[in-house]
CSV table of C-alpha atoms in Angstrom, one decimal:
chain,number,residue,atom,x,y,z
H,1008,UNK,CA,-12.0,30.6,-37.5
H,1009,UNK,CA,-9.2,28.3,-37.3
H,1010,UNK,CA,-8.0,26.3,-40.7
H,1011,UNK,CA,-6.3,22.9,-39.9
H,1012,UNK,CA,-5.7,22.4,-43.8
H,1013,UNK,CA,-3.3,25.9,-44.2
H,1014,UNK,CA,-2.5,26.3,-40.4
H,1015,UNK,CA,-4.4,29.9,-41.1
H,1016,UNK,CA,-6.7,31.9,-39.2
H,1017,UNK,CA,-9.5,33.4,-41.9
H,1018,UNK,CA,-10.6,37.0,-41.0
H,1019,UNK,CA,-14.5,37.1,-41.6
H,1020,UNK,CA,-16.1,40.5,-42.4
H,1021,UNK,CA,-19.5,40.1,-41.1
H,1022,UNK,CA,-21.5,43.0,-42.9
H,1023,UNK,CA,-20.2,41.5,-46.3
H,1024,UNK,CA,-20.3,37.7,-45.1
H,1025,UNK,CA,-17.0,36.6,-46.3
H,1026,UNK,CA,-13.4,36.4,-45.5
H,1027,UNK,CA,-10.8,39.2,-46.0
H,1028,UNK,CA,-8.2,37.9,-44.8
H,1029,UNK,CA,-5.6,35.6,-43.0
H,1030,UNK,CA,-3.1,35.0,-40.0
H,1031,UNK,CA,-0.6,32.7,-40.4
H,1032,UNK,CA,-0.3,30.3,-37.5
H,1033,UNK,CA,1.7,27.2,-36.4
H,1034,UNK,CA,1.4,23.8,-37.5
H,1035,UNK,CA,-2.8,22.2,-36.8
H,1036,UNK,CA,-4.3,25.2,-34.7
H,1037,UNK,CA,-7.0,24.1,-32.5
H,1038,UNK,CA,-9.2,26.3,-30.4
H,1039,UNK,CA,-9.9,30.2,-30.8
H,1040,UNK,CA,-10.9,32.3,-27.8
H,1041,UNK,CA,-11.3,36.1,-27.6
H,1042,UNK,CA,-10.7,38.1,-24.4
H,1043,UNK,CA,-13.6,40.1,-22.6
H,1044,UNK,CA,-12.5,43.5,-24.8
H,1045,UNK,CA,-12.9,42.2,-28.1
H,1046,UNK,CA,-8.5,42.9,-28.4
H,1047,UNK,CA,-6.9,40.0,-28.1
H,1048,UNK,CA,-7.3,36.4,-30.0
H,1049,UNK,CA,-5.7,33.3,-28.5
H,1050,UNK,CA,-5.1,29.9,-30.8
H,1051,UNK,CA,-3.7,26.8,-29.3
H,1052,UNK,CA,-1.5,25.8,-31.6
H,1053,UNK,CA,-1.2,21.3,-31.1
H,1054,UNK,CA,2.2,20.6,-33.6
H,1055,UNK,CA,4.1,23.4,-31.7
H,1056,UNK,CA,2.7,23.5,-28.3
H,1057,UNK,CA,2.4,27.0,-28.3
H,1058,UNK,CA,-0.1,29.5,-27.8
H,1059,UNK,CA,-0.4,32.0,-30.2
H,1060,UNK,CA,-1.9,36.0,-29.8
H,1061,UNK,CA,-3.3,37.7,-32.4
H,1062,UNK,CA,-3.8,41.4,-32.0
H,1063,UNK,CA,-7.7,42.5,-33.7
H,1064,UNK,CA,-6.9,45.9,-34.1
H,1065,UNK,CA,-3.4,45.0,-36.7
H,1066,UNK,CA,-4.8,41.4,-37.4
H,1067,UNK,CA,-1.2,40.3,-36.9
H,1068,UNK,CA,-0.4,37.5,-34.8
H,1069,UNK,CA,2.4,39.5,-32.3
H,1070,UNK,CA,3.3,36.6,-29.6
H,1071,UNK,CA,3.9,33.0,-30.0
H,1072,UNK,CA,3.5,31.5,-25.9
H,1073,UNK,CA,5.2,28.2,-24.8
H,1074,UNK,CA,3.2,25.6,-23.1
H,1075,UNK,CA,4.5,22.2,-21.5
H,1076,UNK,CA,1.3,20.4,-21.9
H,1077,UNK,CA,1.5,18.5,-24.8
H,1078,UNK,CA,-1.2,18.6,-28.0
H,1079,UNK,CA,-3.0,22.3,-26.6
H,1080,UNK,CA,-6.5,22.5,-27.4
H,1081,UNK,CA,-8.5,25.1,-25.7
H,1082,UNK,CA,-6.5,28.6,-24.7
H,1083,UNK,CA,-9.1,30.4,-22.7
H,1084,UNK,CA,-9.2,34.2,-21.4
H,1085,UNK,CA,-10.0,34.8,-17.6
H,1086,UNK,CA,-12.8,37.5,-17.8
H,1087,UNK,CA,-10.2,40.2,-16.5
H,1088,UNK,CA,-7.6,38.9,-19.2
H,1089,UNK,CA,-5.1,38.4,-17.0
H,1090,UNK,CA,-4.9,35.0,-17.6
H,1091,UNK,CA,-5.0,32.6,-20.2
H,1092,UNK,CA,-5.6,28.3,-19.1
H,1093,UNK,CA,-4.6,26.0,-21.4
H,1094,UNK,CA,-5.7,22.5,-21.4
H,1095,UNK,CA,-3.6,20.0,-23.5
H,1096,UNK,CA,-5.3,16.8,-24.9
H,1097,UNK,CA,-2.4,14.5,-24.4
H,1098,UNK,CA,-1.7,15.2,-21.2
H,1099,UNK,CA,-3.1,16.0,-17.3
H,1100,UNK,CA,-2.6,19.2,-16.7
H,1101,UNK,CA,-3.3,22.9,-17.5
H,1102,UNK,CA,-1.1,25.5,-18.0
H,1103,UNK,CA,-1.4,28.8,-17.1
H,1104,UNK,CA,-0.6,31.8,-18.9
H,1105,UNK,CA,0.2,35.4,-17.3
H,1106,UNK,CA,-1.4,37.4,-20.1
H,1107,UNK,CA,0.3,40.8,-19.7
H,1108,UNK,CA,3.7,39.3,-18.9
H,1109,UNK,CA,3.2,36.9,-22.2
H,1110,UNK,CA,4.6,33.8,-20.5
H,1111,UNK,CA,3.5,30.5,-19.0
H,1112,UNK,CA,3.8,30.6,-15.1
H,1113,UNK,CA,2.4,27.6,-13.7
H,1114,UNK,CA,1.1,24.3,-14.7
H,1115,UNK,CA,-2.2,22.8,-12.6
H,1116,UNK,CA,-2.4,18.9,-12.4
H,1117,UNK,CA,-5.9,17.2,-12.9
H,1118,UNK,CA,-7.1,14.8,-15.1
H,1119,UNK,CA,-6.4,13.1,-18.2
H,1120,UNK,CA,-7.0,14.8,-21.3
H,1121,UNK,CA,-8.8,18.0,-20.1
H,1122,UNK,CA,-10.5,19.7,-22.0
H,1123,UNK,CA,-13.4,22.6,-21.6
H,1124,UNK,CA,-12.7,25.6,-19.1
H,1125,UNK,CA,-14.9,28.0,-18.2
H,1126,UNK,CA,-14.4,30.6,-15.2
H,1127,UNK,CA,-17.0,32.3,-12.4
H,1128,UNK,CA,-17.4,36.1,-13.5
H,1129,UNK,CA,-15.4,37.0,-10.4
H,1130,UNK,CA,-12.1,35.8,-11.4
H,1131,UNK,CA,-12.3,33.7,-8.0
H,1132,UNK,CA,-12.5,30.2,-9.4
H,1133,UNK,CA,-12.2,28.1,-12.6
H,1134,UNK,CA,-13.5,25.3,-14.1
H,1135,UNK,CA,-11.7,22.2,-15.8
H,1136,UNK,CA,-13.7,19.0,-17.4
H,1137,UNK,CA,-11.2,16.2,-17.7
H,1138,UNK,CA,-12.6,13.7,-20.2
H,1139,UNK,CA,-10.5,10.4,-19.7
H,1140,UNK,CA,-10.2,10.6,-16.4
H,1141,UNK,CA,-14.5,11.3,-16.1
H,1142,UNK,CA,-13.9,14.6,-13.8
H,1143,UNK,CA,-14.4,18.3,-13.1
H,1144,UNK,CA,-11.7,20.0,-11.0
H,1145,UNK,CA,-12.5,23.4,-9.7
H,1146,UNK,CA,-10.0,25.6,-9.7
H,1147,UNK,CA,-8.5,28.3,-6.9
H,1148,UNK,CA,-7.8,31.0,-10.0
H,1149,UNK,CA,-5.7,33.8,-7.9
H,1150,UNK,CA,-3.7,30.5,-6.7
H,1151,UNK,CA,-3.8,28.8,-9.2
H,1152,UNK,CA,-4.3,25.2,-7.5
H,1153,UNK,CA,-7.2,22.6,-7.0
H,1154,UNK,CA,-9.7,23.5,-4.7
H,1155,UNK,CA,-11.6,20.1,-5.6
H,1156,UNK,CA,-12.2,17.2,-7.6
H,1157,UNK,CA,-15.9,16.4,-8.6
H,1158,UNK,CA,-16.6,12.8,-10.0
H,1159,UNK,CA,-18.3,13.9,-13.3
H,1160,UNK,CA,-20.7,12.2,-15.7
H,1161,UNK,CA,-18.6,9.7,-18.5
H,1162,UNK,CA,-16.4,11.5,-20.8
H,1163,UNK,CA,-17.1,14.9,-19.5
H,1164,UNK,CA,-16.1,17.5,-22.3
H,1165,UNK,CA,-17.6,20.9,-22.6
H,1166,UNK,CA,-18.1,23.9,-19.5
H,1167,UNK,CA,-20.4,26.4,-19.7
H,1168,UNK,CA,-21.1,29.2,-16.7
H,1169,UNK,CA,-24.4,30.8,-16.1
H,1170,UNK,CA,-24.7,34.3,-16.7
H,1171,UNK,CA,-24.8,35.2,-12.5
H,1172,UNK,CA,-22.0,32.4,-11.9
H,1173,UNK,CA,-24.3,30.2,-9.6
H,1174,UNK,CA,-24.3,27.2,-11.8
H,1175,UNK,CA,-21.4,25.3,-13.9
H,1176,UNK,CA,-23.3,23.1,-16.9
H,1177,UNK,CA,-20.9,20.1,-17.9
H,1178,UNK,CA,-21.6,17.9,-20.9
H,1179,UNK,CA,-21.2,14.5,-20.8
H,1180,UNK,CA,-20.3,12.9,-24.2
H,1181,UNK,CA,-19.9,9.2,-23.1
H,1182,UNK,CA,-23.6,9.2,-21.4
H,1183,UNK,CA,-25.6,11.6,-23.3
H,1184,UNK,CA,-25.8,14.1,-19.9
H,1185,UNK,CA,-25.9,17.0,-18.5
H,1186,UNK,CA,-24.2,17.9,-15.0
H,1187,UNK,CA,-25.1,20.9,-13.5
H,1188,UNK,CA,-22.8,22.0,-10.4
H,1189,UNK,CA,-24.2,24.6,-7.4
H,1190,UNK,CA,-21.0,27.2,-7.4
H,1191,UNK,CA,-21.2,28.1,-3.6
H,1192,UNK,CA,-21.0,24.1,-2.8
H,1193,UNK,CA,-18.8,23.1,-5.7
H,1194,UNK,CA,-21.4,20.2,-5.8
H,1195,UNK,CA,-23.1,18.4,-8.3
H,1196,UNK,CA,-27.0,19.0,-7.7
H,1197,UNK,CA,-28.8,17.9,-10.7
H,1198,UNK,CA,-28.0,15.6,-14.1
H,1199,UNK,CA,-30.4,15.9,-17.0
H,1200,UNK,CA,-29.9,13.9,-19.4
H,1201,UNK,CA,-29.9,15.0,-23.2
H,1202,UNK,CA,-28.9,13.6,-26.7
H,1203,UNK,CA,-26.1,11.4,-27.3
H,1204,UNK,CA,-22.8,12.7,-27.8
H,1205,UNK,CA,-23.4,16.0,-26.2
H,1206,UNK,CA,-20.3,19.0,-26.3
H,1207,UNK,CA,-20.5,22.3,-26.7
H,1208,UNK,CA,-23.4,24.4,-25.1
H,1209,UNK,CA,-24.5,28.2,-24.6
H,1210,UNK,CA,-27.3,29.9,-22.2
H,1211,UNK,CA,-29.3,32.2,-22.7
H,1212,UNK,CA,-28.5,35.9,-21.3
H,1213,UNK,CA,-30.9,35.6,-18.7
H,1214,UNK,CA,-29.8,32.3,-17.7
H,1215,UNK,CA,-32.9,30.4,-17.8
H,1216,UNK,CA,-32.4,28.3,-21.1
H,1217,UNK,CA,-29.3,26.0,-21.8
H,1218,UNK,CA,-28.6,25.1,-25.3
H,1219,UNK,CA,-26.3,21.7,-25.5
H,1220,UNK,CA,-25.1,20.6,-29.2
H,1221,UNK,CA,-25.6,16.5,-29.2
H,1222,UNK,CA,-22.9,15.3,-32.0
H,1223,UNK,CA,-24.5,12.0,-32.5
H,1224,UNK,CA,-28.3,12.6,-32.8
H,1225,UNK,CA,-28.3,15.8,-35.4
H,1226,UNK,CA,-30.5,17.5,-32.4
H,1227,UNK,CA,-29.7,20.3,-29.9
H,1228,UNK,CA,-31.8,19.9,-26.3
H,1229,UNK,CA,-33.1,22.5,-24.5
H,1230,UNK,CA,-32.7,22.5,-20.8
H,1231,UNK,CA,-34.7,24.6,-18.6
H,1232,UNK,CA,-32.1,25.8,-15.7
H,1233,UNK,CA,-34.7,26.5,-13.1
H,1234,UNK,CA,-36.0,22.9,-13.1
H,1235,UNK,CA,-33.4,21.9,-14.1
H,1236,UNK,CA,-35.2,19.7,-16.8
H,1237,UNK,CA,-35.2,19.0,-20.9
H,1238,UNK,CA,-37.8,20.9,-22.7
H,1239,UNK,CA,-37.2,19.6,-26.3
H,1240,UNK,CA,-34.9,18.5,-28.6
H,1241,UNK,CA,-34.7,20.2,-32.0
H,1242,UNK,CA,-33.4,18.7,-35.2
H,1243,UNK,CA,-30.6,20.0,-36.7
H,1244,UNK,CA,-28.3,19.2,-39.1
H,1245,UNK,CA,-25.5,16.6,-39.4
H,1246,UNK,CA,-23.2,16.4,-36.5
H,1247,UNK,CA,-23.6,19.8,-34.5
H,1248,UNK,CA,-20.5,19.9,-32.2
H,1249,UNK,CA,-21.3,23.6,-31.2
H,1250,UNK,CA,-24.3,26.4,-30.7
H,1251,UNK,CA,-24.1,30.0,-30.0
H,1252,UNK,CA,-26.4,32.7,-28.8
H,1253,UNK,CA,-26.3,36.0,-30.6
């Protein structure tokens, strides 16, 4: 887990339940994403616009990436991890990182400030929720360009893929929503709507329950992604920005 306050990333042992250690990192890290293997750990670090890779096996951070977008948020692996996208939050467009070669290759225009990413399981195509500009931009991933733009729900945030790669779930934060894209159209089929403030979600392994974290109401709805209907709301704590499936 990132630490804004020491610019650290804490090392949790899980069998004893507390941290063991530290990385140093730049100046206000941001998001922390782990490739497919379990090896590599990727920060986006905002102050420096940088990317930095830690290595799990030495717990050493080992390469510090340059990115032109400015304020990088999210830094997330392809599923082959031979790529890294990097949305920055002051800016329209992602940059993409050639993993093995360590270096930023190309940068992708879309929207303003995007921010969640998520890719099919193929490597074909990737996903990019743009929140100020209220869009989703699908991305051609071995060309890296934009294959199309979808008009999204308001302040579209958070991506999350289903388990097959048939559906793309985007939250909404500005309308309390859900839209849920058909990956063989690149359409919007269905929105559902949910708790206010919605951003991060996670689905279940078989893919027929979603799992959306609504900010604002202290609740986390339930979607059923056959129907493509709410089931329930259940109360959580204060503020849940995130949920994950073990």
């Amino acid at each position: 887990m990132s630490q804004k306050t020491n610019n650290q990333l804490n090392i949790v042992d899980l069998k004893q339940r507390k941290v063991i250690g530290s990385v140093s990192l730049g100046d206000s890290p941001e998001g922390v994403y782990v490739s497919a293997d379990g090896r590599w750990i990727a920060a986006a670090i905002e102050e420096n616009n940088t990317v930095a890779i830690i290595d799990t096996q030495t717990n050493k951070m080992v390469d510090e990436i340059k990115v032109k977008g400015d304020n990088p948020e999210h830094a997330v692996f392809s599923p082959d991890g031979k790529k890294l996208l990097v949305s920055a939050e002051d800016g329209n467009t992602v940059d993409v990182i050639d993993f093995p070669a360590r270096k930023a290759v190309a940068e992708i225009e879309v929207g303003k400030r995007p921010r969640g990413i998520g890719y099919l399981p193929d490597n074909s195509k990737a996903y990019v929720a743009s929140e100020n500009s209220n869009e989703v931009y699908v991305i051609d991933l071995p060309n890296n360009k934009v294959l199309k733009k979808l008009a999204g729900g308001v302040r579209a945030n958070g991506v999350t893929v289903s388990p097959d790669g048939s559906r793309v779930y985007i939250s909404n934060g500005g309308d309390g929503s859900v839209s849920v894209i058909d990956t063989a159209k690149d359409e919007i089929v269905a929105t559902v709507k949910v708790g206010q403030r919605p951003w991060n979600m996670a689905i279940s392994p078989d893919g027929k329950k979603l799992y959306v974290a609504n900010g604002r109401s202290n609740s986390v709805s339930v979607i059923d992604t056959e129907k493509n209907t709410k089931i329930s709301d259940i109360a959580v704590g204060e503020r849940p920005w995130g949920v994950y499936i073990h």
